[in-house]
Amino acid sequence: MDLRIFTEPQQGATYDTLLTVAKATEELGFDAFFRSDHYLHMGDGDGQPGPTDAWITLAGLARETKRIRLGTLMTAATFRLPGVLAIQVAQVDQMSGGRVELGLGAGWFEEEHKAYGIPFPQEKFARLEEQLAIVTGLWGTKAGETFSHHGTHYDLTDSPALPKPAQARIPVLIGGHGAARTPRLTARYADEFNMPFGSIEDTERQFGRVRAAAEEAGRKADDLTYSNALVVCVGRDDQEVARRAASIGREVDELKANGLAGSPAEVVERIGRYAEVGSQRMYLQILDLDDLDHLELISSQVQSQLS
């Protein structure tokens, strides 16, 4: 079971804070540092000091880290034109020496689009499908050849399809709870399917849909990686769990029901239950980015038991 650190910087984090967490992620032996791609905070708080851009952040981290994978859960297809996104991600992949992964989603948070003047189209899923075709098509075009795409939402003619990533294929992640279109897109374009904030039962059901869609598309279901993203709150005792839950504005019982919370032993057991239904990788949503002791505890007493 791979453990990856997943952050939500729109809730309030500077680049320096993210750099500190990314370096701790690497030093403590975690597999990857991922971040959300949002421009407006959610829920309580004011999001101070303001948002950081996902791909600018990852470009900086690419030069400041050496081992960990870097990526997004999920880049919003509404934020960037697909040709521009393909260039950005390929460049960051070069800057990192081939450690980048692209999680790409349709975009959903209308308020952040209004706040920053970003168009919020009514039909988002079809745009996502075209973006996946374009981004992967540009990367997959042989050097010296050109790429064209004439779709409903995007039109590319004789693109040189440059630059090329450092990796032969940048892993693409698709995620979500959709019963039909999401598994179909995953089967066609993705290397990994991520189930965000889902129960064990919902995870098993959705993994089954994705596996069936892969087989129907002529792929081996086991060629995909299957993962979950869940909030994490671990403590050495009940008091520490309660303190960490309070610091992120959550209740312990709710976190235990909907995430990974409790003692290290409790969290290891719960991760094991996700593994039993096919999960191979866990994105641990860390909401208090100043609590580096939390990361150390997870590394020493949770990750060590899963290795």
Coordinates of C-alpha atoms in Angstrom, one line a residue:
M1 CA 0.0 0.0 0.0
D2 CA 1.5 3.3 -1.1
L3 CA 0.9 6.3 1.1
R4 CA 0.8 9.7 -0.5
I5 CA 0.4 13.1 1.2
F6 CA -2.5 15.2 -0.3
T7 CA -2.9 18.9 0.6
E8 CA -5.6 21.5 0.2
P9 CA -3.7 24.8 0.0
Q10 CA -6.7 26.9 -0.9
Q11 CA -7.7 26.6 2.7
G12 CA -4.7 28.8 3.6
A13 CA -1.1 28.0 2.8
T14 CA 1.9 29.8 1.4
Y15 CA 4.4 28.3 -1.0
D16 CA 6.9 28.1 1.8
T17 CA 4.5 26.1 3.9
L18 CA 3.9 23.7 1.0
L19 CA 7.7 23.4 0.4
T20 CA 8.2 22.5 4.1
V21 CA 5.5 19.8 3.9
A22 CA 6.8 18.4 0.6
K23 CA 10.3 18.1 2.0
A24 CA 9.0 16.4 5.1
T25 CA 7.0 14.1 2.8
E26 CA 10.3 13.1 1.1
E27 CA 12.3 12.8 4.2
L28 CA 9.7 10.7 6.0
G29 CA 9.6 8.1 3.2
F30 CA 6.2 8.8 1.7
D31 CA 5.7 8.1 -2.0
A32 CA 4.4 11.4 -3.3
F33 CA 3.2 14.9 -2.6
F34 CA -0.1 15.9 -4.2
R35 CA -2.2 19.0 -4.0
S36 CA -5.6 20.2 -4.9
D37 CA -6.2 22.7 -7.8
H38 CA -8.5 25.4 -6.4
Y39 CA -8.5 29.1 -6.2
L40 CA -11.0 29.7 -3.4
H41 CA -11.3 28.4 0.1
M42 CA -14.2 26.2 1.2
G43 CA -16.1 26.2 4.5
D44 CA -15.0 28.2 7.5
G45 CA -12.0 30.5 7.5
D46 CA -10.8 33.1 5.0
G47 CA -8.2 31.3 3.1
Q48 CA -5.5 33.7 4.0
P49 CA -3.0 34.5 2.6
G50 CA -4.7 33.5 -0.6
P51 CA -4.5 30.8 -3.2
T52 CA -1.4 29.3 -4.8
D53 CA -1.4 28.0 -8.4
A54 CA -1.1 24.2 -8.5
W55 CA 1.3 23.9 -11.4
I56 CA 3.5 26.9 -10.4
T57 CA 3.7 25.3 -7.0
L58 CA 4.7 21.9 -8.5
A59 CA 7.3 23.5 -10.7
G60 CA 9.0 25.0 -7.7
L61 CA 8.8 21.7 -5.8
A62 CA 10.2 19.8 -8.8
R63 CA 13.5 21.7 -8.3
E64 CA 13.4 21.4 -4.5
T65 CA 12.8 17.7 -4.1
K66 CA 14.6 14.6 -5.5
R67 CA 12.5 11.4 -5.1
I68 CA 8.8 11.9 -4.4
R69 CA 6.2 11.9 -7.1
L70 CA 4.3 15.2 -7.7
G71 CA 0.8 15.7 -8.9
T72 CA -2.7 17.1 -8.6
L73 CA -6.0 15.8 -7.3
M74 CA -7.5 17.1 -9.5
T75 CA -6.6 19.8 -12.0
A76 CA -9.8 21.4 -13.2
A77 CA -10.3 21.2 -17.0
T78 CA -12.1 24.6 -16.8
F79 CA -8.9 26.4 -15.6
R80 CA -6.6 25.8 -18.6
L81 CA -6.8 25.3 -22.3
P82 CA -5.7 21.7 -23.0
G83 CA -2.7 22.7 -25.2
V84 CA -1.4 25.0 -22.6
L85 CA -1.9 22.4 -19.9
A86 CA 0.0 19.8 -21.9
I87 CA 2.9 22.2 -22.2
Q88 CA 2.9 23.1 -18.5
V89 CA 2.8 19.5 -17.2
A90 CA 5.4 18.4 -19.7
Q91 CA 7.7 21.2 -18.6
V92 CA 7.3 20.4 -14.9
D93 CA 7.9 16.8 -15.7
Q94 CA 11.2 17.8 -17.3
M95 CA 12.0 20.0 -14.3
S96 CA 11.4 17.1 -11.9
G97 CA 13.4 14.5 -13.9
G98 CA 10.2 12.6 -14.7
R99 CA 8.3 12.5 -11.4
V100 CA 5.0 14.2 -12.4
E101 CA 1.5 12.7 -12.5
L102 CA -1.6 14.5 -13.8
G103 CA -5.0 14.1 -12.1
L104 CA -7.6 15.8 -14.4
G105 CA -11.2 16.4 -13.5
A106 CA -14.1 18.3 -15.0
G107 CA -14.1 21.2 -12.4
W108 CA -17.1 21.7 -10.1
F109 CA -16.7 24.7 -7.8
E110 CA -18.7 27.4 -9.4
E111 CA -17.9 30.1 -6.8
E112 CA -14.1 30.1 -7.5
H113 CA -14.8 30.6 -11.2
K114 CA -17.0 33.6 -10.4
A115 CA -14.4 35.0 -8.0
Y116 CA -11.6 35.0 -10.5
G117 CA -13.4 35.5 -13.8
I118 CA -13.0 31.9 -15.1
P119 CA -15.8 30.8 -17.4
F120 CA -17.9 28.0 -15.9
P121 CA -19.5 26.1 -18.8
Q122 CA -22.7 24.2 -18.4
E123 CA -21.4 21.2 -20.2
K124 CA -18.2 20.2 -18.4
F125 CA -17.8 16.5 -18.9
A126 CA -17.6 16.6 -22.7
R127 CA -14.9 19.3 -22.3
L128 CA -13.0 17.0 -19.9
E129 CA -13.2 14.2 -22.4
E130 CA -11.8 16.3 -25.2
Q131 CA -9.0 17.6 -22.9
L132 CA -8.0 14.1 -22.1
A133 CA -7.8 13.2 -25.8
I134 CA -5.8 16.4 -26.5
V135 CA -3.4 16.3 -23.6
T136 CA -2.6 12.6 -24.1
G137 CA -2.6 13.0 -27.8
L138 CA 0.0 15.8 -27.8
W139 CA 2.3 13.8 -25.4
G140 CA 1.9 10.6 -27.5
T141 CA 2.6 12.2 -30.9
K142 CA 6.0 11.1 -32.3
A143 CA 8.7 13.6 -32.5
G144 CA 8.7 15.3 -35.9
E145 CA 5.0 14.6 -36.4
T146 CA 2.1 16.9 -35.8
F147 CA -1.2 16.6 -33.9
S148 CA -4.6 17.8 -34.9
H149 CA -8.0 17.7 -33.1
H150 CA -11.2 19.1 -34.4
G151 CA -13.8 18.7 -31.7
T152 CA -16.9 20.4 -30.3
H153 CA -15.0 22.5 -27.8
Y154 CA -11.4 22.6 -28.9
D155 CA -9.7 22.9 -32.3
L156 CA -6.0 22.2 -32.8
T157 CA -4.4 22.2 -36.3
D158 CA -0.9 20.8 -37.0
S159 CA 0.4 21.3 -33.5
P160 CA 4.1 20.3 -33.2
A161 CA 3.1 18.6 -30.0
L162 CA 6.0 20.0 -28.0
P163 CA 7.6 19.9 -25.5
K164 CA 7.8 16.2 -24.7
P165 CA 7.7 15.1 -21.0
A166 CA 10.7 13.4 -19.5
Q167 CA 8.7 10.3 -18.9
A168 CA 7.7 8.1 -21.8
R169 CA 4.1 8.4 -20.4
I170 CA 3.0 10.7 -17.7
P171 CA 0.5 8.8 -15.5
V172 CA -3.0 10.2 -15.8
L173 CA -5.4 9.9 -12.9
I174 CA -9.2 10.1 -13.2
G175 CA -11.5 9.9 -10.2
G176 CA -15.0 10.3 -9.0
H177 CA -18.3 8.6 -8.1
G178 CA -20.0 8.7 -11.5
A179 CA -21.4 5.3 -12.4
A180 CA -21.0 5.3 -16.1
R181 CA -19.1 8.1 -17.8
T182 CA -16.3 8.2 -15.2
P183 CA -15.4 4.5 -15.5
R184 CA -15.6 4.8 -19.3
L185 CA -13.2 7.7 -19.4
T186 CA -10.9 5.9 -17.0
A187 CA -10.8 2.8 -19.1
R188 CA -9.9 4.9 -22.2
Y189 CA -7.4 7.4 -20.9
A190 CA -6.2 6.7 -17.3
D191 CA -3.4 4.9 -15.6
E192 CA -5.0 5.2 -12.2
F193 CA -8.5 5.5 -10.8
N194 CA -9.0 7.4 -7.6
M195 CA -12.1 7.1 -5.4
P196 CA -12.3 10.3 -3.4
F197 CA -13.8 10.3 0.1
G198 CA -15.9 7.1 -0.4
S199 CA -16.9 4.4 2.0
I200 CA -15.5 0.9 1.7
E201 CA -18.7 -0.3 0.2
D202 CA -18.9 2.5 -2.3
T203 CA -15.2 2.0 -3.2
E204 CA -15.7 -1.7 -3.9
R205 CA -18.7 -0.9 -6.1
Q206 CA -16.9 1.8 -8.0
F207 CA -13.8 -0.2 -8.5
G208 CA -15.9 -3.0 -9.9
R209 CA -17.4 -0.6 -12.4
V210 CA -14.0 0.7 -13.5
R211 CA -12.7 -2.9 -13.8
A212 CA -15.7 -3.9 -16.0
A213 CA -15.2 -0.8 -18.1
A214 CA -11.6 -1.5 -18.6
E215 CA -12.3 -5.1 -19.7
E216 CA -15.0 -3.9 -22.1
A217 CA -12.5 -1.4 -23.6
G218 CA -10.1 -4.2 -24.2
R219 CA -7.7 -3.5 -21.3
K220 CA -6.7 -5.7 -18.5
A221 CA -8.4 -4.4 -15.4
D222 CA -5.2 -5.0 -13.4
D223 CA -3.3 -2.6 -15.7
L224 CA -4.9 0.2 -13.7
T225 CA -3.9 1.3 -10.3
Y226 CA -6.8 1.7 -7.8
S227 CA -6.6 4.3 -5.0
N228 CA -8.5 6.2 -2.4
A229 CA -8.3 9.8 -1.0
L230 CA -9.3 10.1 2.6
V231 CA -8.9 12.7 5.4
V232 CA -6.4 11.4 8.0
C233 CA -6.3 12.2 11.8
V234 CA -4.0 10.0 13.8
G235 CA -3.0 10.3 17.5
R236 CA -1.0 8.4 20.0
D237 CA -3.9 8.5 22.3
D238 CA -7.6 9.6 22.4
Q239 CA -6.6 13.1 23.6
E240 CA -4.2 13.6 20.7
V241 CA -6.8 12.4 18.2
A242 CA -9.4 14.8 19.7
R243 CA -6.9 17.7 19.6
R244 CA -6.1 17.1 15.9
A245 CA -9.7 16.7 15.0
A246 CA -10.6 20.0 16.7
S247 CA -7.7 21.8 14.9
I248 CA -9.3 21.0 11.6
G249 CA -12.9 21.7 12.7
R250 CA -14.0 18.1 12.7
E251 CA -15.5 15.6 15.1
V252 CA -13.7 12.4 16.0
D253 CA -16.7 10.1 15.4
E254 CA -17.4 11.7 12.0
L255 CA -13.7 11.3 11.0
K256 CA -13.7 7.7 12.1
A257 CA -16.8 7.0 10.0
N258 CA -15.7 8.9 6.9
G259 CA -11.9 8.9 7.0
L260 CA -8.9 7.5 8.6
A261 CA -8.9 8.5 12.3
G262 CA -7.8 7.1 15.6
S263 CA -4.8 5.4 16.9
P264 CA -2.1 4.1 14.5
A265 CA -3.5 0.6 14.9
E266 CA -7.0 1.7 14.1
V267 CA -5.9 3.5 11.0
V268 CA -3.8 0.6 9.8
E269 CA -6.8 -1.7 10.3
R270 CA -9.1 0.6 8.3
I271 CA -6.6 1.0 5.5
G272 CA -6.4 -2.8 5.4
R273 CA -10.2 -2.9 4.9
Y274 CA -9.8 -0.7 1.8
A275 CA -7.0 -2.9 0.6
E276 CA -9.3 -5.9 0.8
V277 CA -11.6 -4.3 -1.8
G278 CA -8.8 -3.5 -4.1
S279 CA -7.2 -0.3 -3.0
Q280 CA -3.5 -0.1 -3.7
R281 CA -2.7 3.5 -2.9
M282 CA -3.9 5.9 -0.3
Y283 CA -3.9 9.7 -0.6
L284 CA -3.8 11.0 3.0
Q285 CA -5.6 14.4 3.1
I286 CA -3.6 16.5 5.5
L287 CA -5.6 19.6 6.6
D288 CA -3.3 21.1 9.2
L289 CA -0.1 21.8 7.3
D290 CA 1.7 23.1 10.3
D291 CA 1.5 19.9 12.2
L292 CA 4.6 18.1 11.0
D293 CA 4.6 15.8 14.0
H294 CA 1.4 14.3 12.5
L295 CA 3.3 13.3 9.4
E296 CA 6.2 11.9 11.5
L297 CA 3.7 9.8 13.5
I298 CA 2.0 8.5 10.4
S299 CA 5.4 7.6 8.9
S300 CA 6.7 5.8 12.0
Q301 CA 3.6 4.0 13.2
V302 CA 1.3 3.6 10.2
Q303 CA 3.4 3.5 7.1
S304 CA 6.0 1.3 8.8
Q305 CA 3.2 -1.4 9.4
L306 CA 2.1 -1.3 5.8
S307 CA 5.5 -1.6 4.2

